[in-house]
């Protein structure tokens, strides 16, 4: 294997099939050309970013720590501007420069090799790119994911997975058809706290599970410091606003609509219900062992909606999801903890991003036997993605499980909009006997992107 390069290795493993299990840890460093503590660019996973604002900075830091990765390209429709987290400056050029500077420090010399793109389709046509990180707003997840899968790329896509349930279904189907390695940016799947709580529940430590509570935040925080800028303004230089809108309805440009504050507009996202709904309900499904299905009823839904010229998502909300086995999942901004609490006949267990607990020491300190359920273990969400590119094994947050999890948020938003109890068929992914609700499942896509979406559906 001394002459084997990364590309040869990946092609060889891919030709054997998805069932092959080859752990990266057993690949000799000499086989990958490792020397002086680094892998040369020709032997690394080449990675491109599609979307360079908000979460992209954090994701770039995560991948830059992995010596097996070479970030080669940054794509974003915005060259550079304010309006991101805490009003910060972000966009294509700032992130490209940060990556260059990181490599310059690492290699001890000047580096300016990271490419910049405005159109993600150019990135996907580059056969030298092995994997893409999709950090776009929610309404721009489905089409790039489906196209990337068809182009043979491995995909890391930020949560929430989709804007709608039909888009999520199309994404999952495409990823599965092309057997693409896929990781959703639901990083709580790589947290010891959440994994441990779910293992306690799955192994019956709290008795028969009957209720799960997901505490999410409310409101519409002005993350971009642009919430007051709601009047129509000239489109800034270097910002391809029509491309930013993409499949979403045509709308006049204003700063409150774009960059980090897109999350509070239903044309582009679903508010806190789908933002944090891409995290805690995902853990709830993990602990409930319902990762590949969903509720059969959504009930008692209520919401207070934003009173704002542009923002229109729920700022206060509550809804219940009933499952076939009788378990009730509550999603609300009214819960005591910002996390997940599992309640059973013999006690409870809970977890947040910073801690975990249980109703008794016996539950909290319970050890798991060798033959009991041990859930997927990942302690680094980014490294897990790269590991799975080599091994071809399933990632910690695969696409179908992410689709089923974020469907909860979409169902809740629909139920709150209608103010009705709704029956849901998780197999058919349709409401039962309610065409009004079924008509809200999908969103019309603007031309020409509607045709692109249909072209890549499988």
Short mmCIF file of C-alpha atoms in Angstrom, two decimals:
data_model
loop_
_atom_site.label_atom_id
_atom_site.label_comp_id
_atom_site.label_asym_id
_atom_site.label_seq_id
_atom_site.Cartn_x
_atom_site.Cartn_y
_atom_site.Cartn_z
CA UNK A 1 0.00 0.00 0.00
CA UNK A 2 3.00 2.29 0.08
CA UNK A 3 2.16 3.76 -3.31
CA UNK A 4 -1.58 4.04 -2.63
CA UNK A 5 -2.91 7.62 -2.71
CA UNK A 6 -6.07 8.89 -1.07
CA UNK A 7 -7.95 8.97 -4.37
CA UNK A 8 -6.89 5.43 -5.30
CA UNK A 9 -7.88 4.20 -1.87
CA UNK A 10 -11.31 5.83 -2.03
CA UNK A 11 -11.97 4.46 -5.50
CA UNK A 12 -10.92 0.96 -4.43
CA UNK A 13 -13.16 0.96 -1.36
CA UNK A 14 -16.06 2.46 -3.30
CA UNK A 15 -15.80 -0.28 -5.95
CA UNK A 16 -16.16 -2.99 -3.28
CA UNK A 17 -19.39 -1.53 -1.96
CA UNK A 18 -21.05 0.37 0.85
CA UNK A 19 -20.94 -2.66 3.16
CA UNK A 20 -17.13 -2.57 3.35
CA UNK A 21 -15.79 -1.58 6.74
CA UNK A 22 -12.27 -0.19 6.65
CA UNK A 23 -11.51 1.98 9.65
CA UNK A 24 -9.20 4.95 9.01
CA UNK A 25 -7.22 4.06 12.12
CA UNK A 26 -5.74 0.96 10.45
CA UNK A 27 -4.49 2.75 7.34
CA UNK A 28 -0.70 3.10 7.64
CA UNK A 29 0.45 6.70 7.50
CA UNK A 30 2.91 5.70 4.78
CA UNK A 31 -0.02 4.59 2.64
CA UNK A 32 -1.36 8.12 2.73
CA UNK A 33 1.98 9.81 2.15
CA UNK A 34 2.21 11.24 5.65
CA UNK A 35 5.41 13.03 6.49
CA UNK A 36 6.56 15.69 8.94
CA UNK A 37 3.23 15.47 10.76
CA UNK A 38 1.16 16.53 7.73
CA UNK A 39 -0.56 14.95 4.77
CA UNK A 40 0.28 16.65 1.48
CA UNK A 41 -2.75 18.16 -0.33
CA UNK A 42 -2.76 15.33 -2.90
CA UNK A 43 -3.48 12.80 -0.17
CA UNK A 44 -6.17 14.64 1.79
CA UNK A 45 -9.94 14.76 1.47
CA UNK A 46 -10.55 17.87 -0.61
CA UNK A 47 -13.40 19.86 0.87
CA UNK A 48 -15.43 22.80 -0.46
CA UNK A 49 -17.78 25.08 1.46
CA UNK A 50 -21.11 26.06 -0.11
CA UNK A 51 -22.22 28.91 2.15
CA UNK A 52 -19.73 31.05 4.06
CA UNK A 53 -21.70 32.83 6.77
CA UNK A 54 -22.96 32.15 10.27
CA UNK A 55 -22.15 28.50 11.06
CA UNK A 56 -19.53 28.16 8.31
CA UNK A 57 -16.84 29.74 10.48
CA UNK A 58 -17.37 27.14 13.20
CA UNK A 59 -17.49 24.31 10.69
CA UNK A 60 -14.29 25.51 9.01
CA UNK A 61 -12.48 25.51 12.36
CA UNK A 62 -13.66 21.96 12.98
CA UNK A 63 -12.39 20.67 9.66
CA UNK A 64 -9.15 22.65 9.77
CA UNK A 65 -8.24 20.68 12.90
CA UNK A 66 -8.33 17.44 10.91
CA UNK A 67 -4.98 16.73 9.23
CA UNK A 68 -6.74 14.53 6.65
CA UNK A 69 -8.71 17.47 5.21
CA UNK A 70 -7.73 20.13 2.71
CA UNK A 71 -10.28 22.94 2.30
CA UNK A 72 -9.80 24.01 -1.31
CA UNK A 73 -12.82 26.18 -2.15
CA UNK A 74 -15.26 28.66 -0.60
CA UNK A 75 -18.54 29.45 -2.35
CA UNK A 76 -21.06 32.09 -1.36
CA UNK A 77 -23.36 34.49 -3.20
CA UNK A 78 -22.16 37.26 -0.87
CA UNK A 79 -18.58 38.44 -1.19
CA UNK A 80 -18.41 40.23 2.16
CA UNK A 81 -20.72 42.20 4.45
CA UNK A 82 -21.99 42.70 7.97
CA UNK A 83 -25.25 41.18 9.17
CA UNK A 84 -24.07 37.81 10.45
CA UNK A 85 -23.74 36.57 14.07
CA UNK A 86 -23.68 39.58 16.38
CA UNK A 87 -23.48 41.85 13.34
CA UNK A 88 -20.12 40.39 12.34
CA UNK A 89 -18.59 40.62 8.89
CA UNK A 90 -18.67 37.35 6.96
CA UNK A 91 -19.08 35.97 3.45
CA UNK A 92 -16.96 34.35 0.78
CA UNK A 93 -13.84 36.49 1.05
CA UNK A 94 -13.50 36.61 4.85
CA UNK A 95 -13.77 32.83 5.13
CA UNK A 96 -11.44 32.23 2.18
CA UNK A 97 -8.81 34.47 3.82
CA UNK A 98 -9.22 32.73 7.18
CA UNK A 99 -8.59 29.35 5.56
CA UNK A 100 -5.52 30.68 3.74
CA UNK A 101 -4.17 32.15 6.97
CA UNK A 102 -4.71 28.88 8.81
CA UNK A 103 -2.73 26.95 6.22
CA UNK A 104 -0.02 29.59 6.20
CA UNK A 105 0.42 29.14 9.96
CA UNK A 106 0.33 25.36 9.69
CA UNK A 107 2.85 25.05 6.89
CA UNK A 108 5.05 27.98 7.94
CA UNK A 109 4.86 29.79 4.61
CA UNK A 110 2.54 32.06 2.65
CA UNK A 111 -0.54 30.34 1.32
CA UNK A 112 -3.21 31.73 -1.02
CA UNK A 113 -4.55 28.65 -2.75
CA UNK A 114 -8.17 28.60 -1.57
CA UNK A 115 -10.52 29.32 -4.47
CA UNK A 116 -13.59 31.54 -4.29
CA UNK A 117 -16.87 30.87 -6.12
CA UNK A 118 -20.22 32.62 -6.37
CA UNK A 119 -22.20 29.78 -7.99
CA UNK A 120 -22.32 26.42 -6.18
CA UNK A 121 -22.79 24.59 -9.49
CA UNK A 122 -19.20 25.37 -10.42
CA UNK A 123 -18.05 23.72 -7.20
CA UNK A 124 -20.05 20.58 -7.91
CA UNK A 125 -18.58 20.30 -11.41
CA UNK A 126 -15.03 20.24 -10.00
CA UNK A 127 -14.00 16.59 -10.05
CA UNK A 128 -11.07 17.31 -7.75
CA UNK A 129 -13.45 18.05 -4.86
CA UNK A 130 -14.31 15.01 -2.77
CA UNK A 131 -16.75 16.50 -0.27
CA UNK A 132 -18.87 19.59 0.30
CA UNK A 133 -20.09 21.40 3.41
CA UNK A 134 -23.50 22.99 2.76
CA UNK A 135 -23.92 25.92 5.15
CA UNK A 136 -26.59 27.83 3.22
CA UNK A 137 -29.98 29.00 4.58
CA UNK A 138 -32.56 26.22 4.91
CA UNK A 139 -34.32 26.98 1.62
CA UNK A 140 -31.04 26.32 -0.18
CA UNK A 141 -30.36 22.85 1.24
CA UNK A 142 -32.35 20.48 -0.96
CA UNK A 143 -31.08 21.29 -4.44
CA UNK A 144 -27.33 21.43 -3.62
CA UNK A 145 -27.61 18.21 -1.60
CA UNK A 146 -29.39 16.35 -4.38
CA UNK A 147 -26.97 17.62 -7.02
CA UNK A 148 -23.92 16.87 -4.86
CA UNK A 149 -25.13 13.30 -4.31
CA UNK A 150 -25.58 12.82 -8.06
CA UNK A 151 -22.06 14.20 -8.64
CA UNK A 152 -20.55 11.66 -6.26
CA UNK A 153 -19.62 14.06 -3.46
CA UNK A 154 -19.66 13.27 0.24
CA UNK A 155 -21.94 15.78 1.97
CA UNK A 156 -21.95 17.56 5.33
CA UNK A 157 -25.17 19.59 5.48
CA UNK A 158 -26.10 21.89 8.31
CA UNK A 159 -29.30 21.44 10.28
CA UNK A 160 -32.20 21.81 10.01
CA UNK A 161 -32.01 19.36 7.12
CA UNK A 162 -34.86 20.76 5.06
CA UNK A 163 -37.33 23.57 4.56
CA UNK A 164 -40.23 21.14 4.06
CA UNK A 165 -41.01 17.46 4.52
CA UNK A 166 -41.17 16.75 0.74
CA UNK A 167 -37.77 18.40 0.29
CA UNK A 168 -36.35 16.26 3.08
CA UNK A 169 -37.78 13.14 1.48
CA UNK A 170 -36.22 14.06 -1.87
CA UNK A 171 -32.84 14.69 -0.20
CA UNK A 172 -32.87 11.36 1.62
CA UNK A 173 -33.90 9.47 -1.50
CA UNK A 174 -31.12 11.06 -3.57
CA UNK A 175 -28.45 10.43 -0.94
CA UNK A 176 -29.52 6.81 -0.65
CA UNK A 177 -29.72 6.25 -4.40
CA UNK A 178 -26.17 7.50 -4.98
CA UNK A 179 -24.88 5.95 -1.72
CA UNK A 180 -23.35 9.27 -0.72
CA UNK A 181 -21.64 9.64 2.64
CA UNK A 182 -23.83 12.16 4.48
CA UNK A 183 -23.54 13.88 7.83
CA UNK A 184 -26.14 16.31 9.19
CA UNK A 185 -24.75 19.11 11.35
CA UNK A 186 -26.80 17.95 14.34
CA UNK A 187 -23.69 17.85 16.50
CA UNK A 188 -25.54 16.76 19.63
CA UNK A 189 -25.34 13.25 18.15
CA UNK A 190 -21.62 13.46 19.02
CA UNK A 191 -22.23 14.50 22.65
CA UNK A 192 -21.61 12.14 25.55
CA UNK A 193 -24.38 13.77 27.59
CA UNK A 194 -27.12 13.13 25.06
CA UNK A 195 -25.86 9.68 24.08
CA UNK A 196 -25.73 8.58 27.73
CA UNK A 197 -29.27 9.82 28.45
CA UNK A 198 -30.61 7.99 25.40
CA UNK A 199 -28.82 4.78 26.40
CA UNK A 200 -30.38 4.92 29.86
CA UNK A 201 -33.82 5.26 28.29
CA UNK A 202 -33.30 2.62 25.61
CA UNK A 203 -32.12 0.14 28.23
CA UNK A 204 -35.15 0.66 30.48
CA UNK A 205 -33.44 2.40 33.37
CA UNK A 206 -36.37 4.82 33.80
CA UNK A 207 -38.99 2.10 33.34
CA UNK A 208 -41.65 2.42 30.66
CA UNK A 209 -41.20 5.69 28.80
CA UNK A 210 -44.38 7.78 28.60
CA UNK A 211 -43.41 11.46 28.06
CA UNK A 212 -40.51 13.30 26.44
CA UNK A 213 -40.07 17.05 26.84
CA UNK A 214 -38.02 19.16 24.43
CA UNK A 215 -37.25 22.63 25.73
CA UNK A 216 -36.44 25.06 22.92
CA UNK A 217 -35.92 28.85 23.01
CA UNK A 218 -38.54 31.32 21.86
CA UNK A 219 -38.48 34.72 20.25
CA UNK A 220 -36.73 36.11 17.19
CA UNK A 221 -33.32 37.33 18.43
CA UNK A 222 -31.77 40.01 16.25
CA UNK A 223 -28.62 37.97 15.63
CA UNK A 224 -27.53 40.09 12.68
CA UNK A 225 -28.27 43.47 14.29
CA UNK A 226 -30.42 44.18 11.22
CA UNK A 227 -33.95 43.57 12.48
CA UNK A 228 -34.80 47.27 12.29
CA UNK A 229 -33.66 47.50 8.65
CA UNK A 230 -36.91 46.46 7.02
CA UNK A 231 -37.26 49.06 4.26
CA UNK A 232 -36.39 48.26 0.68
CA UNK A 233 -32.76 49.25 0.01
CA UNK A 234 -30.32 48.97 -2.91
CA UNK A 235 -28.72 45.54 -3.14
CA UNK A 236 -25.14 45.78 -1.82
CA UNK A 237 -22.27 45.39 -4.26
CA UNK A 238 -20.93 41.86 -4.31
CA UNK A 239 -24.20 40.30 -3.14
CA UNK A 240 -26.04 38.19 -5.75
CA UNK A 241 -29.39 38.63 -4.06
CA UNK A 242 -31.48 36.90 -6.75
CA UNK A 243 -29.27 33.83 -6.38
CA UNK A 244 -29.65 34.09 -2.59
CA UNK A 245 -33.43 33.95 -3.01
CA UNK A 246 -33.05 31.02 -5.39
CA UNK A 247 -36.18 28.84 -5.21
CA UNK A 248 -37.87 31.11 -2.64
CA UNK A 249 -40.53 33.64 -3.72
CA UNK A 250 -39.38 36.92 -5.21
CA UNK A 251 -39.07 39.58 -2.52
CA UNK A 252 -37.57 43.06 -2.26
CA UNK A 253 -34.14 43.19 -0.65
CA UNK A 254 -33.81 44.46 2.89
CA UNK A 255 -31.09 43.60 5.45
CA UNK A 256 -33.56 42.12 7.96
CA UNK A 257 -34.41 39.39 5.44
CA UNK A 258 -30.94 38.01 4.77
CA UNK A 259 -27.81 36.50 6.30
CA UNK A 260 -28.26 35.25 9.86
CA UNK A 261 -31.76 36.69 10.34
CA UNK A 262 -33.19 34.63 7.46
CA UNK A 263 -34.31 32.17 10.14
CA UNK A 264 -37.28 34.30 11.16
CA UNK A 265 -38.91 34.26 7.69
CA UNK A 266 -41.07 31.26 6.81
CA UNK A 267 -40.06 31.45 3.14
CA UNK A 268 -36.52 30.50 4.17
CA UNK A 269 -36.81 28.66 7.49
CA UNK A 270 -39.16 27.81 10.36
CA UNK A 271 -37.99 29.93 13.29
CA UNK A 272 -36.81 28.42 16.55
CA UNK A 273 -39.17 25.50 15.96
CA UNK A 274 -36.91 24.20 13.18
CA UNK A 275 -33.64 25.87 14.24
CA UNK A 276 -33.40 24.22 17.67
CA UNK A 277 -35.92 21.72 16.36
CA UNK A 278 -33.02 20.25 14.41
CA UNK A 279 -31.36 19.39 17.73
CA UNK A 280 -33.51 18.42 20.72
CA UNK A 281 -36.32 16.56 18.89
CA UNK A 282 -33.56 14.65 17.10
CA UNK A 283 -32.26 13.48 20.47
CA UNK A 284 -35.81 12.70 21.57
CA UNK A 285 -36.25 10.36 18.59
CA UNK A 286 -32.87 8.78 19.37
CA UNK A 287 -33.93 7.95 22.90
CA UNK A 288 -37.43 6.90 21.87
CA UNK A 289 -36.09 4.53 19.18
CA UNK A 290 -38.33 6.21 16.60
CA UNK A 291 -35.53 7.54 14.37
CA UNK A 292 -37.00 6.06 11.19
CA UNK A 293 -40.65 6.90 11.75
CA UNK A 294 -42.67 9.69 13.36
CA UNK A 295 -45.76 10.60 15.36
CA UNK A 296 -49.28 9.60 14.40
CA UNK A 297 -50.95 12.70 15.83
CA UNK A 298 -50.07 16.35 16.49
CA UNK A 299 -52.35 17.97 19.05
CA UNK A 300 -52.91 20.91 21.39
CA UNK A 301 -50.81 23.17 19.17
CA UNK A 302 -50.70 26.86 19.94
CA UNK A 303 -48.43 29.72 18.98
CA UNK A 304 -47.84 33.43 19.13
CA UNK A 305 -46.44 34.72 15.86
CA UNK A 306 -43.89 37.50 15.35
CA UNK A 307 -45.30 41.00 14.91
CA UNK A 308 -42.71 42.38 12.50
CA UNK A 309 -42.71 43.81 8.95
CA UNK A 310 -40.56 40.92 7.66
CA UNK A 311 -40.29 38.21 10.31
CA UNK A 312 -43.28 35.89 10.68
CA UNK A 313 -42.21 32.77 12.61
CA UNK A 314 -43.54 31.61 15.98
CA UNK A 315 -42.08 33.39 19.00
CA UNK A 316 -44.02 31.36 21.57
CA UNK A 317 -45.17 27.82 20.85
CA UNK A 318 -46.37 24.52 22.21
CA UNK A 319 -47.41 21.27 20.55
CA UNK A 320 -47.64 17.59 21.39
CA UNK A 321 -46.76 14.63 19.20
CA UNK A 322 -48.33 11.26 19.99
CA UNK A 323 -46.61 8.07 18.84
CA UNK A 324 -48.10 4.70 18.01
CA UNK A 325 -46.85 3.20 21.29
CA UNK A 326 -48.57 5.93 23.32
CA UNK A 327 -45.48 8.02 24.11
CA UNK A 328 -46.10 11.78 24.11
CA UNK A 329 -43.41 14.18 22.84
CA UNK A 330 -43.85 17.81 23.92
CA UNK A 331 -42.05 20.58 22.02
CA UNK A 332 -42.26 24.02 23.60
CA UNK A 333 -40.43 27.17 24.63
CA UNK A 334 -42.12 26.85 28.05
CA UNK A 335 -40.10 23.92 29.42
CA UNK A 336 -37.86 24.22 32.48
CA UNK A 337 -34.69 22.96 30.80
CA UNK A 338 -33.18 23.84 27.44
CA UNK A 339 -32.66 20.23 26.46
CA UNK A 340 -34.42 16.87 26.50
CA UNK A 341 -36.12 15.17 29.46
CA UNK A 342 -37.32 11.56 29.28
CA UNK A 343 -39.99 10.60 31.82
CA UNK A 344 -40.77 6.97 32.63
CA UNK A 345 -42.68 4.84 35.12
CA UNK A 346 -39.63 4.50 37.40
CA UNK A 347 -37.95 7.88 37.06
CA UNK A 348 -36.51 10.30 34.54
CA UNK A 349 -33.29 11.21 32.75
CA UNK A 350 -32.37 14.47 31.07
CA UNK A 351 -29.54 16.07 29.10
CA UNK A 352 -28.47 19.50 27.90
CA UNK A 353 -25.39 20.57 26.00
CA UNK A 354 -23.49 21.14 29.24
CA UNK A 355 -24.80 18.53 31.65
CA UNK A 356 -27.01 15.54 32.27
CA UNK A 357 -28.95 14.14 35.20
CA UNK A 358 -31.51 11.66 36.42
CA UNK A 359 -34.11 11.28 39.14
CA UNK A 360 -31.88 9.00 41.23
CA UNK A 361 -28.25 8.03 41.68
CA UNK A 362 -29.12 4.45 40.75
CA UNK A 363 -30.28 5.62 37.34
CA UNK A 364 -27.54 8.21 36.83
CA UNK A 365 -24.64 5.88 37.72
CA UNK A 366 -26.12 2.76 36.15
CA UNK A 367 -23.60 0.84 34.08
CA UNK A 368 -24.44 -0.83 30.79
CA UNK A 369 -23.80 -4.50 30.27
CA UNK A 370 -21.95 -5.80 27.24
CA UNK A 371 -25.14 -7.21 25.74
CA UNK A 372 -27.25 -4.11 26.38
CA UNK A 373 -27.90 -1.36 23.83
CA UNK A 374 -24.85 0.79 23.14
CA UNK A 375 -25.68 3.65 20.80
CA UNK A 376 -23.51 5.01 18.01
CA UNK A 377 -20.45 6.60 19.59
CA UNK A 378 -18.92 9.74 18.12
CA UNK A 379 -17.02 12.34 20.11
CA UNK A 380 -16.16 14.66 17.20
CA UNK A 381 -18.84 15.35 14.59
CA UNK A 382 -16.38 16.59 11.96
CA UNK A 383 -13.88 13.77 12.34
CA UNK A 384 -16.73 11.28 12.26
CA UNK A 385 -17.71 12.57 8.82
CA UNK A 386 -14.18 12.20 7.49
CA UNK A 387 -13.83 8.77 9.13
CA UNK A 388 -16.93 7.63 7.27
CA UNK A 389 -15.69 8.93 3.93
CA UNK A 390 -12.84 6.43 4.29
CA UNK A 391 -14.81 3.58 5.87
CA UNK A 392 -18.06 4.00 3.90
CA UNK A 393 -19.93 3.36 7.14
CA UNK A 394 -22.99 5.30 8.28
CA UNK A 395 -22.30 8.62 9.99
CA UNK A 396 -23.50 9.72 13.43
CA UNK A 397 -26.30 11.83 11.90
CA UNK A 398 -27.42 10.21 8.62
CA UNK A 399 -29.87 11.81 6.25
CA UNK A 400 -32.99 9.68 6.83
CA UNK A 401 -32.81 10.08 10.61
CA UNK A 402 -32.31 13.83 10.20
CA UNK A 403 -35.30 13.97 7.84
CA UNK A 404 -37.53 12.18 10.32
CA UNK A 405 -36.38 14.40 13.18
CA UNK A 406 -36.91 17.76 11.48
CA UNK A 407 -40.29 16.55 10.24
CA UNK A 408 -41.45 17.04 13.83
CA UNK A 409 -40.78 20.78 13.61
CA UNK A 410 -42.47 21.03 10.21
CA UNK A 411 -45.52 19.17 11.51
CA UNK A 412 -45.68 21.43 14.55
CA UNK A 413 -45.55 24.60 12.46
CA UNK A 414 -48.40 23.34 10.26
CA UNK A 415 -50.53 22.35 13.24
CA UNK A 416 -49.94 25.72 14.90
CA UNK A 417 -50.78 27.58 11.70
CA UNK A 418 -54.07 25.73 11.33
CA UNK A 419 -54.85 25.58 15.05
CA UNK A 420 -56.08 22.03 14.61
CA UNK A 421 -55.28 18.55 15.87
CA UNK A 422 -53.89 16.55 12.97
CA UNK A 423 -53.48 12.84 12.24
CA UNK A 424 -50.23 11.90 10.49
CA UNK A 425 -49.27 8.79 8.56
CA UNK A 426 -45.47 8.48 8.98
CA UNK A 427 -45.21 5.78 6.31
CA UNK A 428 -46.97 7.76 3.59
CA UNK A 429 -45.80 11.11 5.04
CA UNK A 430 -49.27 12.55 4.58
CA UNK A 431 -51.95 13.92 6.88
CA UNK A 432 -54.96 11.68 7.24
CA UNK A 433 -58.21 13.13 5.90
CA UNK A 434 -57.04 16.76 5.86
CA UNK A 435 -56.21 18.17 2.43
CA UNK A 436 -55.85 21.66 3.87
CA UNK A 437 -52.93 20.43 5.96
CA UNK A 438 -51.49 18.35 3.12
CA UNK A 439 -51.45 21.45 0.93
CA UNK A 440 -49.09 23.09 3.44
CA UNK A 441 -46.50 20.30 3.30
CA UNK A 442 -44.68 21.62 0.21
CA UNK A 443 -43.70 25.12 -0.88
CA UNK A 444 -43.83 26.28 -4.52
CA UNK A 445 -40.35 26.81 -5.98
CA UNK A 446 -39.47 29.74 -8.18
CA UNK A 447 -38.31 29.09 -11.75
CA UNK A 448 -35.90 27.82 -12.91
CA UNK A 449 -35.10 26.07 -9.64
CA UNK A 450 -38.39 24.17 -9.61
CA UNK A 451 -37.25 22.36 -12.74
CA UNK A 452 -33.83 21.66 -11.27
CA UNK A 453 -35.42 20.15 -8.17
CA UNK A 454 -37.63 17.89 -10.28
CA UNK A 455 -34.67 16.92 -12.47
CA UNK A 456 -32.68 15.62 -9.50
CA UNK A 457 -35.56 13.89 -7.71
CA UNK A 458 -35.21 10.12 -7.78
#
